[in-house]
Amino acid sequence: MQTNRNNLLLEKYQYTRNLTLHIVKPLEIEDFGMQGMVDVSPPKWHLAHTTWFFEDFILMNYKPGYNYYLKDARRLFNSYYETLSKPFPRSKRGLISRPTVREVLDYRSAVDEEIIALLEQSDELDEKLCSLILLGIHHEQQHQELLITDLKYNFSINPLKPAYKEGIDNPSDYSSILPLKWMYFEGGTTTIGTNNNNFSFDNEQPAHKHYLYPFSIANRPITNGEYLEFIKDNGYEEAINWLSDGWETVTRQKWKSPLYWECINGTWFQFTLSGLKPIVKEQPVTHISFYEADAYARWIGYRLPTEQEWEHAFQNTPVEGKFLENLLFNERYESDKTIFGTVWEWTSSPYTPYPQSARQEGALGEYNAKFMSNQMVLRGGSSATPCNHIRTTYRNFFHPDKRWQFSGIRLAKEER
Amino acid sequence: MQTNRNNLLLEKYQYTRNLTLHIVKPLEIEDFGMQGMVDVSPPKWHLAHTTWFFEDFILMNYKPGYNYYLKDARRLFNSYYETLSKPFPRSKRGLISRPTVREVLDYRSAVDEEIIALLEQSDELDEKLCSLILLGIHHEQQHQELLITDLKYNFSINPLKPAYKEGIDNPSDYSSILPLKWMYFEGGTTTIGTNNNNFSFDNEQPAHKHYLYPFSIANRPITNGEYLEFIKDNGYEEAINWLSDGWETVTRQKWKSPLYWECINGTWFQFTLSGLKPIVKEQPVTHISFYEADAYARWIGYRLPTEQEWEHAFQNTPVEGKFLENLLFNERYESDKTIFGTVWEWTSSPYTPYPQSARQEGALGEYNAKFMSNQMVLRGGSSATPCNHIRTTYRNFFHPDKRWQFSGIRLAKEER
Amino acid sequence: MQTNRNNLLLEKYQYTRNLTLHIVKPLEIEDFGMQGMVDVSPPKWHLAHTTWFFEDFILMNYKPGYNYYLKDARRLFNSYYETLSKPFPRSKRGLISRPTVREVLDYRSAVDEEIIALLEQSDELDEKLCSLILLGIHHEQQHQELLITDLKYNFSINPLKPAYKEGIDNPSDYSSILPLKWMYFEGGTTTIGTNNNNFSFDNEQPAHKHYLYPFSIANRPITNGEYLEFIKDNGYEEAINWLSDGWETVTRQKWKSPLYWECINGTWFQFTLSGLKPIVKEQPVTHISFYEADAYARWIGYRLPTEQEWEHAFQNTPVEGKFLENLLFNERYESDKTIFGTVWEWTSSPYTPYPQSARQEGALGEYNAKFMSNQMVLRGGSSATPCNHIRTTYRNFFHPDKRWQFSGIRLAKEER
Amino acid sequence: MQTNRNNLLLEKYQYTRNLTLHIVKPLEIEDFGMQGMVDVSPPKWHLAHTTWFFEDFILMNYKPGYNYYLKDARRLFNSYYETLSKPFPRSKRGLISRPTVREVLDYRSAVDEEIIALLEQSDELDEKLCSLILLGIHHEQQHQELLITDLKYNFSINPLKPAYKEGIDNPSDYSSILPLKWMYFEGGTTTIGTNNNNFSFDNEQPAHKHYLYPFSIANRPITNGEYLEFIKDNGYEEAINWLSDGWETVTRQKWKSPLYWECINGTWFQFTLSGLKPIVKEQPVTHISFYEADAYARWIGYRLPTEQEWEHAFQNTPVEGKFLENLLFNERYESDKTIFGTVWEWTSSPYTPYPQSARQEGALGEYNAKFMSNQMVLRGGSSATPCNHIRTTYRNFFHPDKRWQFSGIRLAKEER
């Protein structure tokens, strides 16, 4: 039975590690080193960093006599674990041509061999080790999504507008677009979060009571066509609907539309992973900041949901949709599946610890808790999220001015 | 009876307007134009802006044929009401030598005359007008505190270290410093906020239910002496206790101690409104950012309270303490009055709208709501807060990196 | 005879010190502290700095037992003499409200008394002391011009567009505007610079031989009307005529016209010391950078003169024109006097030491030599230059992107 | 005879184009895209830009019907020729992963074929075409040196300190280091520049008279050992010897030594093209800015030579030394050959046009003239300069704060 668990973990490990390699298959060597802006990381870095996680947290502790495979890897491929070593400056990750892609792939193979051996050799894996490997797998899944979003950004700034893969954004039928409807919930004391019987991150724990007032939430995200109305109504030119910090950002960054949108001779285009394509009005709007989502909601007369409202509304909805594994990235609507795997949905909730949550000790304590300021929670998952990575209780989080994720809008409103 | 209300309002108006002039009495003309950093405003600007509020929201609407007293005042002394006129850039308020101080004082007198006439003439003031005047009074009280904190900053950067007033920081007896004790609260559903029977800001409304888990909260703020232990233990040199954005700030700003602290030949000094003085260990630590408050709490093994915990704990505590009116600013401990009028206490709560809160229309809708991102709530009031301005439900808010307010630390902890 | 020299020096000293006070007479106290941008200094600073020069270089050395009048003055009012004390950051001179204007004026009086006593008491002043006082006088004259140009900048950014003095820019008759003509010079070995029989700065010394090729130089500066043609011909939109660093500056700063120009409903206005006024086409263009002067010259098919060509051409021209003492600042053309007192004329010569020049020792060695990189020489003097401050050999110098001086264009061309 | 000239040109062309490929042979694909700072360009960009020069200036004009080989190449690989197309931002050249290295090499081959065909086919090449090809060859040689200096910078910021090539900095014998001696020149009218009988850049033309005062110039550059004395004497800590802009740079950039120097446990190391190596005291100091060169000269009591002094002193010296072709880059002294091929030597001359120089029309007019502001002239050539690229009249130029070139110090002094 113990072996069974090992086998399942082994399978998951191999599946995840292979999926990462599958994602980078269309790339040229030259693409692996690029860092188009400070928020994104080069693909090579993602490949190495996810590997370093297994090496530093597992092999260094569970394999006696193990030595780092790459000299200085700890410093180059550590991200934010300040307790472990001074990380190499994030903004300079694109300035590191060595180790080469080949060397990083060899590093991956070497660490994979060791981890697999560890999983195969022992009849009884200790609980802590299993949970660390599981954490490493989920950590890698997070970076799979970042690989996609970072690639999209990197390609977008090249005037040649290269495609990651042809044909991924060629929707055939949007006739079934759902009319926007409100789902009513009557409020009261509900339970938010989870106690981690299956895997969950520390930031989703523990399950706890929360008092909700009556509210309604929309049945689907806002579309490009609906968002265009906001643009046409001078949404980006008038301060009235914007948060103060948001308006400052709009003005400074000269935002006039979502990221990747471009108006050419009066027609709106959007850079996609298949290159520059005309906007499809029926698709959900995406690549917008929290500030834009919030301003849109005010303009239309509603608001964003709190993360508790969102979780309460969808806690019995099964996780179905089009996820990363499809490599489609077209944010396509399915008539009745627009909750998961469409776009990340900005909530009005700042990212804070749950009541009664305990802080993890040591480097893993840095995993989520240290980001709990100035960031907003997003829920639901996008077409770039791995399918078995997402949950109803899952809390994603980004600074309110970030736009390179597949992030969109779901409306809510007060009820009395 | 109506007249009675008018009289009370008139009295409040005159008292508040005079207190503002009293605050700036020790200043030289040259001090009125200074803006030592972008967060502070010149005293002259505060004098004019609070007056502009009465002019633009009241005289322009309630006095037929009224014209702006100062040409362009709307633009120069508007702050953030983007719906009214494009405000003059905040960062350049120190670059405006005209109108002169004399002209601004004349402007104050002229508007005062009009407002007083308005209050005296009418037997029945309409409800809306009264509440606008009351809002203007409370708005001016907020700027009274800012006058003090901004002056302190402006003087602090002058190498001559000028004093606002001598003798305000000369504590005689700290023998009665309270031992740190925990006050236990058992949690459950509580009521937070107010429905505004007396005056309150929109951000405190409405009264609403909130579920609290058991917690304890400290009986007094942390002292300079206690905070020094954190500094000595390399608090500012090690990333482990800091939020990610906080550590980035500490590193970039090269923070090594609270604002205004200076170590001269091994002794710590602090710039006060009476000039540079040795640190008094028994006084509460102040002029620290949220990041520092949070890092201290982690280092010592506790946490900051949420704003709901704070409000629940002190909802029956009377508002007593040493406030602005004393012009003492010495953050002195009184043995049993350390809740109000000591230091603003950072909570762990981001500043967000309360459930079921309605958004005000028009320019006043910008008053509080537009700041509801990236800021943290502070509670309690400081020695620079006007006495009749503060309430248990009062929510102050600043970005987590700001330090020029009288802001300090009260600890809390989970109970189970 | 010695006494005679003392008397002359005393007279010059008093005249110069009084002229400075005369310049600031129209100012309000509030105007004395302003620093509209980093290149300008507050009037109060100019008043104190010129006084500090006499105090530090003369009283401290020649008056036994003399002590600094103002505590910390050395640091606050030193400018760039790094050898004497760490100067207070230039960019923060506007953030110093104390000492007050009154205190600085008292400081001036106190130092004046001492200097006058020094000049009166001794029958035989030593050579070195006389030359230091003379240097102090010429130093103060430089700051008189800066007082004017800095004031103009400070007022220009105030939306109220205040006037320094009414009626100074009200030209009556421009009918006598000279046609542009070329003055031919045949080149050969000439003498440049001076050996300082009367006063001259170290950067004008020594007289030395220089080989010149034949050239022609224009008889007057370029007018606003002529410069407007350049603007209309897309001068600011096309890279072709600009130096690389100039084009970078134009693009980054979004320059579209000279400093202080503003196009309102199709009409060009210019901020003057009497407020905003329509452009007078017959006046010389001014407040342009070297980059603009150079681009204009290329556009029209000529070039700027070298400083040697300029000096060679005008070495026998008497110093006559409208100078600072007139307090006119209207850059008006006099039919035959457009060489001095009109506008500073950018030359194509970088500011470098003359051959065989010796470097002064100590703090005074910093006076001019340390600025000999990245700056361009200007010749001729403007309507804000004191009359007895200018000479044919006088070398003014500014970075090529500076525009707040009264700087304009005189063309030259090759001859063969 | 015409054919002979064609053959010679063809030979030069092929030699130069092959040498470029030889230089990049040790690189990994990953190294080709890096841009470690804004001043450097990725190797791939150099390969493409030098090719684009031949394509745009020659093939587009001389081969009827020729079309650009790479779509958008004009924009991506243009550098500063604003008249031709809006160049891609220089600072983002490292963010372009496509076209790939393979595609750029194919581009090179395709253009080479066309140029070779052009040279082979015609019996009589027109004069203009020949001079354009020659200019393209010399342009490519400039980029060969930049390839080396840019690579050095890119590798230097990688914590792994990779080597371009092993063993290039392994000097065996420095016993023959020359004692520093002065070479005296008596001055008078000399001839500077050239009339271009062989190839020269426009900035070296025409030959013209210049009056020189007596001077002496050092027989060799300053060594690392000599420069260390300046460091030890607090050269980087005291303002006295620095130009004002230089001191501002030292302070802002926190310079404490030449670029690439690192003090590890009391020993000075230098990053070389063979990795991190101990400083060799006998080698010439290099990778210093003009500001450092100038400050060193003042500190030691001398000065830098003017470019005219330099040219006059060495106009009969044959161009011999260790150049790029050796791929040694060790800045080694040869006992009697330290004029060319050692280090570029900063002169005290700002980069300005020569008297009587004519400006080239069109895009080639941008070649040199537009950089004639804020830059300083360097003379002599370094170990990274191609041998047949350098001349006594050759004028290199960089901004005074640049350090990534092989730039050093030769002293001069006044004589009377």
Coordinates of N, CA and C in Angstrom, one line a residue, chain D residues 215-319:
Chain D
F215 N 55.6 70.8 -25.6 CA 55.1 69.9 -24.6 C 56.0 68.6 -24.6
S216 N 55.8 67.8 -23.6 CA 56.4 66.5 -23.5 C 55.3 65.4 -23.4
I217 N 55.6 64.3 -23.9 CA 54.6 63.2 -23.8 C 55.3 61.9 -23.3
A218 N 54.6 61.1 -22.6 CA 55.3 59.9 -22.0 C 55.6 58.8 -23.1
N219 N 56.6 58.0 -22.8 CA 57.0 57.0 -23.8 C 56.1 55.7 -23.7
R220 N 55.2 55.6 -22.7 CA 54.4 54.4 -22.5 C 53.2 54.8 -21.6
P221 N 52.2 54.0 -21.7 CA 51.0 54.2 -20.8 C 51.3 53.8 -19.4
I222 N 50.4 54.3 -18.5 CA 50.5 54.0 -17.1 C 50.1 52.6 -16.8
T223 N 50.8 52.0 -15.8 CA 50.6 50.6 -15.5 C 49.6 50.4 -14.4
N224 N 49.1 49.1 -14.3 CA 48.2 48.8 -13.1 C 48.9 49.1 -11.8
G225 N 50.2 48.8 -11.7 CA 50.9 49.1 -10.5 C 50.9 50.6 -10.1
E226 N 51.2 51.4 -11.1 CA 51.2 52.8 -10.9 C 49.8 53.3 -10.5
Y227 N 48.8 52.8 -11.2 CA 47.4 53.2 -10.9 C 47.0 52.8 -9.5
L228 N 47.5 51.6 -9.0 CA 47.2 51.2 -7.7 C 47.6 52.2 -6.6
E229 N 48.7 52.9 -6.9 CA 49.1 53.9 -6.0 C 48.1 55.0 -5.8
F230 N 47.4 55.4 -6.9 CA 46.4 56.4 -6.9 C 45.2 55.9 -6.0
I231 N 44.8 54.6 -6.2 CA 43.8 54.0 -5.4 C 44.1 54.1 -3.9
K232 N 45.3 53.6 -3.6 CA 45.8 53.6 -2.2 C 45.8 55.0 -1.6
D233 N 46.1 56.0 -2.4 CA 46.2 57.4 -1.9 C 44.8 58.0 -1.8
N234 N 43.7 57.2 -1.7 CA 42.3 57.7 -1.6 C 41.9 58.4 -2.9
G235 N 42.5 58.0 -4.0 CA 42.1 58.7 -5.3 C 40.6 58.7 -5.5
Y236 N 39.9 57.7 -5.2 CA 38.5 57.6 -5.4 C 37.6 58.2 -4.3
E237 N 38.3 58.7 -3.2 CA 37.5 59.2 -2.1 C 37.6 60.7 -2.0
E238 N 38.5 61.3 -2.7 CA 38.7 62.8 -2.5 C 38.3 63.5 -3.8
A239 N 37.5 64.6 -3.7 CA 37.0 65.3 -4.8 C 38.1 66.1 -5.5
I240 N 39.2 66.4 -4.9 CA 40.1 67.5 -5.3 C 40.6 67.3 -6.7
N241 N 40.9 66.0 -7.1 CA 41.5 65.8 -8.5 C 40.5 65.6 -9.6
W242 N 39.2 65.6 -9.3 CA 38.2 65.2 -10.2 C 37.5 66.4 -10.9
L243 N 37.2 66.2 -12.2 CA 36.3 67.1 -12.8 C 34.9 67.0 -12.1
S244 N 34.1 68.1 -12.2 CA 32.9 68.1 -11.4 C 31.9 67.0 -11.9
D245 N 31.8 66.8 -13.2 CA 30.9 65.8 -13.7 C 31.5 64.4 -13.4
G246 N 32.8 64.3 -13.3 CA 33.5 63.1 -13.0 C 33.2 62.7 -11.5
W247 N 33.3 63.6 -10.7 CA 33.1 63.3 -9.2 C 31.7 62.9 -9.0
E248 N 30.8 63.6 -9.7 CA 29.3 63.2 -9.6 C 29.2 61.8 -10.1
T249 N 29.9 61.4 -11.1 CA 29.8 60.0 -11.6 C 30.4 59.0 -10.6
V250 N 31.6 59.3 -10.1 CA 32.2 58.4 -9.1 C 31.3 58.2 -7.9
T251 N 30.7 59.3 -7.5 CA 29.8 59.2 -6.3 C 28.5 58.4 -6.6
R252 N 27.9 58.7 -7.7 CA 26.7 58.0 -8.0 C 26.9 56.5 -8.4
Q253 N 28.0 56.2 -9.1 CA 28.2 54.9 -9.5 C 29.0 54.1 -8.4
K254 N 29.4 54.8 -7.4 CA 30.2 54.1 -6.3 C 31.5 53.5 -6.9
W255 N 32.2 54.1 -7.8 CA 33.4 53.6 -8.4 C 34.5 53.6 -7.3
K256 N 35.2 52.5 -7.2 CA 36.4 52.4 -6.3 C 37.6 51.9 -7.0
S257 N 37.5 51.6 -8.2 CA 38.6 51.0 -9.0 C 38.2 51.0 -10.5
P258 N 39.1 50.6 -11.4 CA 38.7 50.4 -12.8 C 37.6 49.4 -12.9
L259 N 36.9 49.4 -14.0 CA 35.9 48.4 -14.3 C 36.6 47.0 -14.3
Y260 N 35.9 46.0 -13.9 CA 36.4 44.6 -13.9 C 37.4 44.3 -12.7
W261 N 37.8 45.3 -12.0 CA 38.6 45.0 -10.8 C 37.8 44.6 -9.6
E262 N 38.3 43.7 -8.9 CA 37.6 43.2 -7.7 C 38.7 42.9 -6.6
C263 N 38.4 43.4 -5.4 CA 39.4 43.1 -4.4 C 38.9 42.0 -3.5
I264 N 39.6 40.8 -3.6 CA 39.1 39.6 -2.8 C 40.2 39.3 -1.7
N265 N 39.7 39.4 -0.5 CA 40.7 39.2 0.6 C 42.0 39.9 0.5
G266 N 41.9 41.2 0.1 CA 43.1 42.0 0.0 C 43.9 41.9 -1.3
T267 N 43.5 41.0 -2.2 CA 44.2 40.9 -3.4 C 43.3 41.4 -4.6
W268 N 43.9 42.2 -5.5 CA 43.2 42.7 -6.6 C 43.1 41.7 -7.7
F269 N 41.9 41.4 -8.2 CA 41.7 40.6 -9.4 C 41.1 41.4 -10.5
Q270 N 41.1 40.9 -11.7 CA 40.6 41.6 -12.8 C 39.9 40.6 -13.7
F271 N 38.7 40.8 -14.1 CA 38.0 39.9 -15.0 C 38.6 40.1 -16.4
T272 N 39.1 39.0 -17.0 CA 39.7 39.0 -18.4 C 38.9 38.1 -19.3
L273 N 39.2 38.1 -20.5 CA 38.6 37.2 -21.5 C 38.9 35.7 -21.2
S274 N 39.8 35.5 -20.3 CA 40.1 34.1 -19.8 C 39.5 33.9 -18.4
G275 N 38.6 34.8 -17.9 CA 38.1 34.6 -16.6 C 38.8 35.6 -15.6
L276 N 38.5 35.3 -14.3 CA 39.0 36.2 -13.3 C 40.5 35.8 -13.0
K277 N 41.4 36.8 -13.1 CA 42.8 36.6 -12.9 C 43.4 37.7 -12.0
P278 N 44.5 37.4 -11.3 CA 45.1 38.4 -10.5 C 45.6 39.6 -11.4
I279 N 45.6 40.8 -10.8 CA 46.1 41.9 -11.5 C 47.6 41.7 -11.8
V280 N 48.0 42.0 -13.0 CA 49.5 42.1 -13.3 C 50.0 43.5 -13.2
K281 N 50.8 43.8 -12.3 CA 51.2 45.2 -12.1 C 51.9 45.8 -13.2
E282 N 52.6 45.0 -14.0 CA 53.3 45.6 -15.1 C 52.5 45.9 -16.4
Q283 N 51.3 45.4 -16.4 CA 50.4 45.7 -17.6 C 49.9 47.1 -17.5
P284 N 49.5 47.6 -18.7 CA 48.9 49.0 -18.7 C 47.6 48.9 -18.0
V285 N 47.2 49.9 -17.2 CA 45.9 50.0 -16.7 C 44.9 50.2 -17.8
T286 N 43.7 49.6 -17.7 CA 42.8 49.7 -18.8 C 41.3 49.6 -18.2
H287 N 40.3 49.8 -19.1 CA 38.9 49.9 -18.6 C 38.7 51.0 -17.6
I288 N 39.3 52.1 -17.9 CA 39.0 53.3 -17.1 C 38.3 54.4 -17.9
S289 N 37.6 55.2 -17.3 CA 36.9 56.3 -18.0 C 37.9 57.5 -18.2
F290 N 37.4 58.4 -19.0 CA 38.2 59.7 -19.2 C 38.3 60.4 -17.8
Y291 N 37.3 60.3 -17.0 CA 37.3 61.0 -15.7 C 38.4 60.4 -14.8
E292 N 38.6 59.1 -14.9 CA 39.6 58.5 -14.1 C 41.0 58.8 -14.6
A293 N 41.1 58.8 -16.0 CA 42.4 59.1 -16.6 C 42.8 60.5 -16.2
D294 N 41.8 61.4 -16.3 CA 42.1 62.9 -16.0 C 42.4 63.1 -14.5
A295 N 41.7 62.4 -13.7 CA 42.0 62.5 -12.2 C 43.3 61.9 -11.9
Y296 N 43.7 60.8 -12.5 CA 45.0 60.2 -12.2 C 46.1 61.2 -12.6
A297 N 45.9 61.8 -13.8 CA 46.9 62.8 -14.3 C 47.1 64.0 -13.4
R298 N 46.0 64.5 -12.9 CA 46.1 65.6 -12.0 C 46.7 65.2 -10.7
W299 N 46.4 64.0 -10.2 CA 46.9 63.5 -8.9 C 48.4 63.4 -9.0
I300 N 48.9 62.9 -10.1 CA 50.4 62.7 -10.3 C 51.1 64.0 -10.7
G301 N 50.3 65.0 -11.0 CA 50.9 66.3 -11.3 C 51.1 66.7 -12.8
Y302 N 50.5 65.8 -13.6 CA 50.7 66.1 -15.1 C 49.3 66.3 -15.7
R303 N 49.2 66.0 -17.0 CA 47.9 66.1 -17.6 C 47.8 65.1 -18.8
L304 N 46.6 65.0 -19.4 CA 46.5 64.2 -20.6 C 46.9 65.0 -21.8
P305 N 47.4 64.4 -22.8 CA 47.8 65.1 -24.1 C 46.5 65.6 -24.8
T306 N 46.6 66.6 -25.6 CA 45.5 66.9 -26.5 C 45.7 65.9 -27.7
E307 N 44.6 65.8 -28.5 CA 44.7 64.9 -29.6 C 45.8 65.3 -30.6
Q308 N 45.9 66.7 -30.7 CA 46.9 67.2 -31.7 C 48.3 66.9 -31.2
E309 N 48.5 67.0 -29.9 CA 49.9 66.7 -29.4 C 50.2 65.2 -29.6
W310 N 49.2 64.4 -29.4 CA 49.4 62.9 -29.6 C 49.7 62.6 -31.0
E311 N 49.0 63.2 -31.9 CA 49.2 62.9 -33.3 C 50.5 63.5 -33.8
H312 N 50.9 64.7 -33.4 CA 52.1 65.3 -33.7 C 53.3 64.4 -33.2
A313 N 53.2 63.9 -32.0 CA 54.2 63.1 -31.4 C 54.5 61.8 -32.1
F314 N 53.4 61.2 -32.6 CA 53.6 59.8 -33.2 C 53.4 59.7 -34.7
Q315 N 53.5 60.9 -35.3 CA 53.0 60.8 -36.7 C 54.0 60.0 -37.6
N316 N 55.2 59.8 -37.1 CA 56.1 59.0 -37.9 C 56.3 57.6 -37.3
T317 N 55.6 57.3 -36.4 CA 55.7 56.0 -35.7 C 55.0 54.9 -36.6
P318 N 55.6 53.8 -36.9 CA 54.9 52.8 -37.7 C 53.9 52.1 -36.9
V319 N 52.8 51.6 -37.5 CA 51.7 50.9 -36.8 C 52.1 49.5 -36.6

